[in-house]
PDB file of C-alpha atoms in Angstrom:
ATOM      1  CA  UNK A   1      93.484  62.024 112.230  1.00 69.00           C
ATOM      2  CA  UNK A   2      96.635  64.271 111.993  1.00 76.00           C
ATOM      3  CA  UNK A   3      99.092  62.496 109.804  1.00 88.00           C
ATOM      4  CA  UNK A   4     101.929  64.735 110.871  1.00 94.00           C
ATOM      5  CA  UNK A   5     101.921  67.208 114.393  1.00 95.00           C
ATOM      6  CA  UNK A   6     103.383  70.237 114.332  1.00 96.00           C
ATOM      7  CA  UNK A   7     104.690  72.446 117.344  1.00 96.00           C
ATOM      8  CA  UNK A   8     104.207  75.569 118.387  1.00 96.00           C
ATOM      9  CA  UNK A   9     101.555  77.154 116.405  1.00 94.00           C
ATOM     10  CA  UNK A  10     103.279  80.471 116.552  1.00 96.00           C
ATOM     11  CA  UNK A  11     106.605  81.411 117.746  1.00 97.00           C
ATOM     12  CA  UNK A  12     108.102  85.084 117.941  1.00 98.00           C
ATOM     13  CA  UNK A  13     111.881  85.445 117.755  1.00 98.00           C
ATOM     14  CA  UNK A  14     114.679  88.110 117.939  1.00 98.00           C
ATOM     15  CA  UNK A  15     116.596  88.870 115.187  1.00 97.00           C
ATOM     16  CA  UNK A  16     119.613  87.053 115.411  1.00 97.00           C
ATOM     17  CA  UNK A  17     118.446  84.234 117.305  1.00 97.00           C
ATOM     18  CA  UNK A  18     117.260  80.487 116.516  1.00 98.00           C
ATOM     19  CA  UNK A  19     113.660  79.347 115.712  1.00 98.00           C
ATOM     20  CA  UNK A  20     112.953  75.850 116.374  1.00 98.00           C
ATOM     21  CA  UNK A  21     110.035  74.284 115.003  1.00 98.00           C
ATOM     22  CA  UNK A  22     109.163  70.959 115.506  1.00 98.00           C
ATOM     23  CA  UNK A  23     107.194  67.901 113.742  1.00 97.00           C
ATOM     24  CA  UNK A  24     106.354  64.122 114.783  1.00 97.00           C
ATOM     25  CA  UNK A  25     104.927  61.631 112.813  1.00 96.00           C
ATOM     26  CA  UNK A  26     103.636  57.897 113.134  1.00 92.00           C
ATOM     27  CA  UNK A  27     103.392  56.010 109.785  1.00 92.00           C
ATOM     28  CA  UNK A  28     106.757  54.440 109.623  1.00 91.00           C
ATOM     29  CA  UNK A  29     106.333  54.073 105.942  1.00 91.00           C
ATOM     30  CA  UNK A  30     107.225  58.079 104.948  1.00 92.00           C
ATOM     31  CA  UNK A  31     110.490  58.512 103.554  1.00 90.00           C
ATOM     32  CA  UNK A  32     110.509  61.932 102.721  1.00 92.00           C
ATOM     33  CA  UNK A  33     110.039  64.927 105.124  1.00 95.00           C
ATOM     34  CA  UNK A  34     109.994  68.534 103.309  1.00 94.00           C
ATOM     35  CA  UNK A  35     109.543  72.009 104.528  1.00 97.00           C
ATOM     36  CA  UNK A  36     107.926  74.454 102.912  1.00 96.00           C
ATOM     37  CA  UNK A  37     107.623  78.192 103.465  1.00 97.00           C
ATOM     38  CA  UNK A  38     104.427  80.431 103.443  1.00 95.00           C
ATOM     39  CA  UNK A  39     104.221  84.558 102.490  1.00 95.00           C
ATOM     40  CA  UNK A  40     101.373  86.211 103.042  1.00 91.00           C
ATOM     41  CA  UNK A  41      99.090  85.797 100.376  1.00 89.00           C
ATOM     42  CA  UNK A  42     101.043  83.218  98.294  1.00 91.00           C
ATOM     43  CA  UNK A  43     101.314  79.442  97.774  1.00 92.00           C
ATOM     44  CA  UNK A  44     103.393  77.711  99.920  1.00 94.00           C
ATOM     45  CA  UNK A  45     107.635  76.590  98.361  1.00 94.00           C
ATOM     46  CA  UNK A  46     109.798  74.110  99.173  1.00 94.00           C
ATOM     47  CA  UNK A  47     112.396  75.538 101.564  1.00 96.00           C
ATOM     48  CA  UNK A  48     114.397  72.007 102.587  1.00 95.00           C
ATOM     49  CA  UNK A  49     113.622  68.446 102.914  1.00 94.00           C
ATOM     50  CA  UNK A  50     115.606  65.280 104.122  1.00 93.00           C
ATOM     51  CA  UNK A  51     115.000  61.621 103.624  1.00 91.00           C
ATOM     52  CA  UNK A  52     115.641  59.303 106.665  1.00 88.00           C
ATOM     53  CA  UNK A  53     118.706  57.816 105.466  1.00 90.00           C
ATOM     54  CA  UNK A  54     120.351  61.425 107.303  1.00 91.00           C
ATOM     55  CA  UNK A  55     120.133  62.775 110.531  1.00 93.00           C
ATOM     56  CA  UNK A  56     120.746  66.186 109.517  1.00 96.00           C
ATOM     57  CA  UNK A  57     120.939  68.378 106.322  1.00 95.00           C
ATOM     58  CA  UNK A  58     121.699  71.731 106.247  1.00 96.00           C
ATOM     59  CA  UNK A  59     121.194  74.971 103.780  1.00 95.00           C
ATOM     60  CA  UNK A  60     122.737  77.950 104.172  1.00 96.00           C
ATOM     61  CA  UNK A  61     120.764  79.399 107.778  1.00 97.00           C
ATOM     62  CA  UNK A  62     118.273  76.236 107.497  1.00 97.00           C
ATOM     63  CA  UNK A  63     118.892  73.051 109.011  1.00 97.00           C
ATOM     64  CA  UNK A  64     116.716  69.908 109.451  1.00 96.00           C
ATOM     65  CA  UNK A  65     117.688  67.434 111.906  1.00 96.00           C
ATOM     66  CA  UNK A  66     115.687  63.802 112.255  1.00 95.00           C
ATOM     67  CA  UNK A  67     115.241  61.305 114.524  1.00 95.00           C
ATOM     68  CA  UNK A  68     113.846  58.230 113.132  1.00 93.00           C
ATOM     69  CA  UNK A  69     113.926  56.333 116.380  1.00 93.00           C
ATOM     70  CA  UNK A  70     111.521  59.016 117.783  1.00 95.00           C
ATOM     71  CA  UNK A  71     109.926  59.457 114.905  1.00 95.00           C
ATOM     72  CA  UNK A  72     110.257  63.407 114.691  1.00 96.00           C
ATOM     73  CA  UNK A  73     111.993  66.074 112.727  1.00 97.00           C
ATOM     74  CA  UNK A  74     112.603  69.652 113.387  1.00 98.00           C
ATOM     75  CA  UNK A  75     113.509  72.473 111.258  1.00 98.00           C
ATOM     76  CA  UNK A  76     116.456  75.127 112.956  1.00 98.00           C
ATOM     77  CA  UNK A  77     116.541  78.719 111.551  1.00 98.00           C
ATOM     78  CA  UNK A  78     120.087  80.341 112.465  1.00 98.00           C
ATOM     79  CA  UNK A  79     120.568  83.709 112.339  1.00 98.00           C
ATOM     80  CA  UNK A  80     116.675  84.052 112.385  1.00 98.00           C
ATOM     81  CA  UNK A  81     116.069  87.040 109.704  1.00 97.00           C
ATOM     82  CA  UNK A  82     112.653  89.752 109.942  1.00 97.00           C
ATOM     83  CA  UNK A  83     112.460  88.546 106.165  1.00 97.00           C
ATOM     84  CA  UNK A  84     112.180  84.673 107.606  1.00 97.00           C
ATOM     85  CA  UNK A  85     108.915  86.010 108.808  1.00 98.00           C
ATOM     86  CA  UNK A  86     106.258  83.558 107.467  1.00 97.00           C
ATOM     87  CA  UNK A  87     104.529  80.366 107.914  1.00 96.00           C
ATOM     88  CA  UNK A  88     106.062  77.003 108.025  1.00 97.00           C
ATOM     89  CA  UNK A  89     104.939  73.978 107.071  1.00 96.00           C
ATOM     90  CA  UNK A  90     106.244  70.118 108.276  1.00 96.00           C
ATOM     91  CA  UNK A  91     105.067  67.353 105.582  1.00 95.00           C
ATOM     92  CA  UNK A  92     105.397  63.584 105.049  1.00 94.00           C
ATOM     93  CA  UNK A  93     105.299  61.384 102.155  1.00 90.00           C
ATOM     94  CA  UNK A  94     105.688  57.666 101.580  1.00 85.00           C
ATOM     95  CA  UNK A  95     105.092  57.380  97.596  1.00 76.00           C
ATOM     96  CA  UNK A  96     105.037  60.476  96.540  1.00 70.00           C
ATOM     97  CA  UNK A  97     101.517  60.376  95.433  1.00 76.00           C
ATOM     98  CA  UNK A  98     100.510  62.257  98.569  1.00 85.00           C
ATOM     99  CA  UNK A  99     101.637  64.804 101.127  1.00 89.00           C
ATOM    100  CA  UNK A 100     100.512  64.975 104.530  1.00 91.00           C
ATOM    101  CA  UNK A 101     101.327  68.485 105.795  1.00 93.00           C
ATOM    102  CA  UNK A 102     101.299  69.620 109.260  1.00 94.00           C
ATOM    103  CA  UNK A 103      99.074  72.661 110.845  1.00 93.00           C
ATOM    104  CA  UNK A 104     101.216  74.865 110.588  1.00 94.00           C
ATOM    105  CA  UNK A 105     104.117  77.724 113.003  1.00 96.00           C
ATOM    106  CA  UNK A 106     103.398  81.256 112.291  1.00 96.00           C
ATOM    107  CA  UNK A 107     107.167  82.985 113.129  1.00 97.00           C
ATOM    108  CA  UNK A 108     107.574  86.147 113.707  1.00 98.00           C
ATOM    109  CA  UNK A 109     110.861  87.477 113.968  1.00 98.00           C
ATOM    110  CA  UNK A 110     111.349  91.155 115.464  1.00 97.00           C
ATOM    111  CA  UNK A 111     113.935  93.509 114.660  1.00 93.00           C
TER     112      UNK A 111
ATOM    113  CA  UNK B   1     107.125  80.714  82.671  1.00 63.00           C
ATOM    114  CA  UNK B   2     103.763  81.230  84.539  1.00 76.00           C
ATOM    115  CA  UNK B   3     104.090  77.954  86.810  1.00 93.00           C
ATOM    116  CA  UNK B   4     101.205  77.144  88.559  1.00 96.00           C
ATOM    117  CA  UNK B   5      98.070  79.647  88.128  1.00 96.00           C
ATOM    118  CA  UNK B   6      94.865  79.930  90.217  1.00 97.00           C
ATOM    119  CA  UNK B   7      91.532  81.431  88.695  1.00 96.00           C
ATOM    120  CA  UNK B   8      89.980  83.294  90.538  1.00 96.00           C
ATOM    121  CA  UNK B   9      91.651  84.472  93.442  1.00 96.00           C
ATOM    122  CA  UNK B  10      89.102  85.329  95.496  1.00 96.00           C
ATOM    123  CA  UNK B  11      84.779  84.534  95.017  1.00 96.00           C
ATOM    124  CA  UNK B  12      82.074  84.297  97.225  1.00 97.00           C
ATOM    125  CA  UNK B  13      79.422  81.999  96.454  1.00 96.00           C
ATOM    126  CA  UNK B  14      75.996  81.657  98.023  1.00 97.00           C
ATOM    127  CA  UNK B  15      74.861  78.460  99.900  1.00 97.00           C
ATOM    128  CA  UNK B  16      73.586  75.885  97.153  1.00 96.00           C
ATOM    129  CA  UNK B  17      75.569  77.220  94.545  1.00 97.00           C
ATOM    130  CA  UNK B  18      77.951  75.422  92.128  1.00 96.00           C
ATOM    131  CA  UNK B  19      81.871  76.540  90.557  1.00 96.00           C
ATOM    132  CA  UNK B  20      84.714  75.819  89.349  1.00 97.00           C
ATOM    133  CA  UNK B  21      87.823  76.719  90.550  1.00 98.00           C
ATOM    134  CA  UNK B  22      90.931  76.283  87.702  1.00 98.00           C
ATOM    135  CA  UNK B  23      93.962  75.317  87.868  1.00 97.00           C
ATOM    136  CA  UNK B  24      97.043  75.169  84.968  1.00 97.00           C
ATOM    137  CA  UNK B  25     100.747  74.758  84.987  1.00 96.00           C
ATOM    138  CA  UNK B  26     102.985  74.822  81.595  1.00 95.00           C
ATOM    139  CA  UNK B  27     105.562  73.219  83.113  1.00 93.00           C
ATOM    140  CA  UNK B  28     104.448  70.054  81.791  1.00 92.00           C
ATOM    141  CA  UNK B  29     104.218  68.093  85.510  1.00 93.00           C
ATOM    142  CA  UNK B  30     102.502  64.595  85.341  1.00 93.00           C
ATOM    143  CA  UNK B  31     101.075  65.022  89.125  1.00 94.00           C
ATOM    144  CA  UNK B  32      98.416  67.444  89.875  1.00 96.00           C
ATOM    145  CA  UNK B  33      97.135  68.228  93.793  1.00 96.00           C
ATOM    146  CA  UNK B  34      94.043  70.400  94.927  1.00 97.00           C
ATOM    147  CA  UNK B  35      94.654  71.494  99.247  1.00 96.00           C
ATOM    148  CA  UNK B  36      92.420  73.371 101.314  1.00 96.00           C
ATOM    149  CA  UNK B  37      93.991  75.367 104.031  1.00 94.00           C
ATOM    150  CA  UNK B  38      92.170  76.171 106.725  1.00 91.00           C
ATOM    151  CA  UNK B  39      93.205  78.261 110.097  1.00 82.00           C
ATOM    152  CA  UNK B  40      95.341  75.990 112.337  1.00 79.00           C
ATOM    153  CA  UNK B  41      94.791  73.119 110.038  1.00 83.00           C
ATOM    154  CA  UNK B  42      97.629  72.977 107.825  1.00 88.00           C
ATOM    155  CA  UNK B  43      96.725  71.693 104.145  1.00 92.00           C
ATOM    156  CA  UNK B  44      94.669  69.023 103.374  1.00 94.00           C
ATOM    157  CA  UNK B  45      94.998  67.261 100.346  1.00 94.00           C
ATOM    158  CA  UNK B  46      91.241  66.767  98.559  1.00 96.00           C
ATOM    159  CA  UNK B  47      92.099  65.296  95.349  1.00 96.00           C
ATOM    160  CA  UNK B  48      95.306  64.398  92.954  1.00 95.00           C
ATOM    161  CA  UNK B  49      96.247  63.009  89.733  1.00 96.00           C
ATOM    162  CA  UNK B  50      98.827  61.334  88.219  1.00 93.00           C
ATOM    163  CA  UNK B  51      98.329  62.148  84.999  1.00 94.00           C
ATOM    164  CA  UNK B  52      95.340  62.849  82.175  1.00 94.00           C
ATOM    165  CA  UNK B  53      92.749  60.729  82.569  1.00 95.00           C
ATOM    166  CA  UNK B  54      93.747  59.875  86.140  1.00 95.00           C
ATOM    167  CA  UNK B  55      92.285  61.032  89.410  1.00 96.00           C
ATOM    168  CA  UNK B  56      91.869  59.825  92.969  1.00 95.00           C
ATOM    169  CA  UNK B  57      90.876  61.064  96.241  1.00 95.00           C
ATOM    170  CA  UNK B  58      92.566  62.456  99.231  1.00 92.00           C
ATOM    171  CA  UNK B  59      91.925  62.779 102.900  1.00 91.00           C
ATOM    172  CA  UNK B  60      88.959  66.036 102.154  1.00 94.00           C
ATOM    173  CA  UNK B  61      87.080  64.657  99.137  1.00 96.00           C
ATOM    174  CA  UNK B  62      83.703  64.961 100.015  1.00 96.00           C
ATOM    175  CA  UNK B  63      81.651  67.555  98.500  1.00 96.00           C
ATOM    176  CA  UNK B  64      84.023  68.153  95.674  1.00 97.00           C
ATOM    177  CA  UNK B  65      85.021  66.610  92.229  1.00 97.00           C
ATOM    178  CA  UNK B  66      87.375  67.189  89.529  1.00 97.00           C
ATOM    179  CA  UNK B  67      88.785  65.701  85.833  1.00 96.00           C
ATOM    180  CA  UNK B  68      91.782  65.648  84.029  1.00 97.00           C
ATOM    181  CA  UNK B  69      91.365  65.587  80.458  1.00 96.00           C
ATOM    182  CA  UNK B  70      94.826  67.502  79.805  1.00 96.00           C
ATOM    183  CA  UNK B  71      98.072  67.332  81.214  1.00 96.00           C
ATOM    184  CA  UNK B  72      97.951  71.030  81.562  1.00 96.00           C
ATOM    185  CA  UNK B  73      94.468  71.766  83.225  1.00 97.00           C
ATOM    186  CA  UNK B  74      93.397  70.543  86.843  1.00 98.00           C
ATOM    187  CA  UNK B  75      89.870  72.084  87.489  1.00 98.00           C
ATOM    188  CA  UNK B  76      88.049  71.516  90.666  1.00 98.00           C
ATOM    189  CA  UNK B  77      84.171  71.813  90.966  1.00 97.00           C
ATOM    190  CA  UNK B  78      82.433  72.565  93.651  1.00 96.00           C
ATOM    191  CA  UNK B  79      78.378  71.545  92.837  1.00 89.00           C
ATOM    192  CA  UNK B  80      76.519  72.308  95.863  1.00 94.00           C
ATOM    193  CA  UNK B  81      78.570  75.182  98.314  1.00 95.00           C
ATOM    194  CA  UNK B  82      78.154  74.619 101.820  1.00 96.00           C
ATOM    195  CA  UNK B  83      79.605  77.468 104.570  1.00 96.00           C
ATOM    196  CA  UNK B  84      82.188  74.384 105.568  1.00 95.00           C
ATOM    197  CA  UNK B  85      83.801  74.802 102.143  1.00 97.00           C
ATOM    198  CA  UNK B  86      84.836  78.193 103.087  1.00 97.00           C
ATOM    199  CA  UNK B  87      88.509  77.865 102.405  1.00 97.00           C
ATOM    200  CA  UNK B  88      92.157  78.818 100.466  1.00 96.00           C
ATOM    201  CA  UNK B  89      92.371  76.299  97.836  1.00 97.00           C
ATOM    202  CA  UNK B  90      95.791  75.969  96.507  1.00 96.00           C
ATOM    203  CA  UNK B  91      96.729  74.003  93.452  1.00 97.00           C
ATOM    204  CA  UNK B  92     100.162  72.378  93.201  1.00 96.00           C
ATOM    205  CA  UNK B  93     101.724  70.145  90.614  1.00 95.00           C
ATOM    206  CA  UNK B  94     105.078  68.550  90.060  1.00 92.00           C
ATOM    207  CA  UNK B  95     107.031  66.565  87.832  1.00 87.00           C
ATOM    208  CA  UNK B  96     107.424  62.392  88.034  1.00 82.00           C
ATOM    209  CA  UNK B  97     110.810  61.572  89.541  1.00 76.00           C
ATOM    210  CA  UNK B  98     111.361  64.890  91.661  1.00 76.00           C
ATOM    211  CA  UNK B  99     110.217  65.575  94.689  1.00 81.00           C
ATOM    212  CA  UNK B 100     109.200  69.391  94.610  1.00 87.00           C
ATOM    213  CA  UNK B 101     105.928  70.535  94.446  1.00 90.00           C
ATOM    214  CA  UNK B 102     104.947  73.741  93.266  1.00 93.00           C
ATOM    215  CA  UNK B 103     101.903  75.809  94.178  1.00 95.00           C
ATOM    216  CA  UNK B 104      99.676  78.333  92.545  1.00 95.00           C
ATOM    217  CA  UNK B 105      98.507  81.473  95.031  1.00 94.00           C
ATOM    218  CA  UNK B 106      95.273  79.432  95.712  1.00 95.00           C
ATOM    219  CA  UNK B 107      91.942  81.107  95.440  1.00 96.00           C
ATOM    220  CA  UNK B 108      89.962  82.425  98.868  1.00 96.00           C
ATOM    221  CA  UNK B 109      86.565  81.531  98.628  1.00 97.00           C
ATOM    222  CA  UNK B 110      83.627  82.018 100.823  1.00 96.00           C
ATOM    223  CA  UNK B 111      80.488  80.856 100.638  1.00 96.00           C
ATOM    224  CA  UNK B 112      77.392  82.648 103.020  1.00 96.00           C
TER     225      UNK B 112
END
């Protein structure tokens, strides 16, 4: 059983524009909600994360906003960049101990 | 500062057969994860510690084990390969009290 969905599986996107990529969870017990970002070929990195206490927390181009009523999060790219090009991964944790990640949204951002 | 590093990257391993895949940090992190990421699947989390001496399972554990007699070394074994085990295993690791995981490059293997 998925512990965390993740939305779309791939997503292409103009330079300049705004990637969306969405997440939805059901254990009420996570508290912590990271992001992490995939190259080709190397380990994925923490990019942003937000605890539930916020609805939205943003870095630089990267914003997460959450929705703890609907149980969802999403992470916005601004200003989407052909070097934001990667994979991105949604995750959950409710002790730290473990994280539940999501499948996966291969973006693609063309020039 | 190395981080997180994976040996080997990449190995294919014949049906039946038995490795180990390695994993250190020198960062001195208490918690130690092993993933598998497969196509479409995300990461799933197959075994973690919290510190030497102490190991428990994760959602994938079958078909795998691993020890952690130092703080430094996370090794996972695989004793009997089976084509489903065809995978990117990444290693992570992080310190008590923050958040942030870091990950090795993982290691591709293949088993035919």
């Amino acid at each position: 059983q998925q512990q965390v969905k993740q939305s779309p599986q791939s997503l292409i996107v103009q330079k300049g524009g705004i990637s969306i990529i969405n997440c939805a969870y059901e254990n009420t017990a996570f508290d912590y909600f990271p992001w992490y970002q995939q190259f080709p070929g190397k380990g994925p990195a923490l990019l942003i994360a937000i605890r539930p206490d916020v609805s939205e927390k943003k870095e630089g181009r990267f914003t997460i906003s959450f929705n703890k009523s609907a149980k969802q999060f999403s992470l916005h790219i601004m200003d989407s960049q052909p070097g934001d090009s990667a994979t991105y991964f949604c995750a959950a944790s409710g002790n730290f101990n473990k994280f539940y990640f999501g499948s996966g949204t291969k973006l693609n951002v063309k020039p | 500062n190395a981080g997180v590093t994976q040996t080997p990257k990449f190995r294919i391993l014949k049906i039946g057969q038995s490795m180990t895949l390695q994993c250190t940090q020198d960062m001195n992190h208490n918690y130690m994860y092993w993933y598998r990421q497969d196509p479409g699947m995300g990461l799933k989390l197959i075994y973690y510690s919290v510190g030497a001496g102490i190991t428990d399972k994760g959602e994938v554990p079958n078909g795998y084990n691993v020890s952690r007699s130092t703080t430094e070394d996370f090794p996972l074994r695989l004793e009997l390969a089976a084509p489903s085990q065809t995978s990117v295993y990444f290693c992570a690791s992080r310190f008590v009290g923050n958040t942030e995981a870091f990950f090795g490059q993982g290691t591709r293997l293949t088993v035919v």
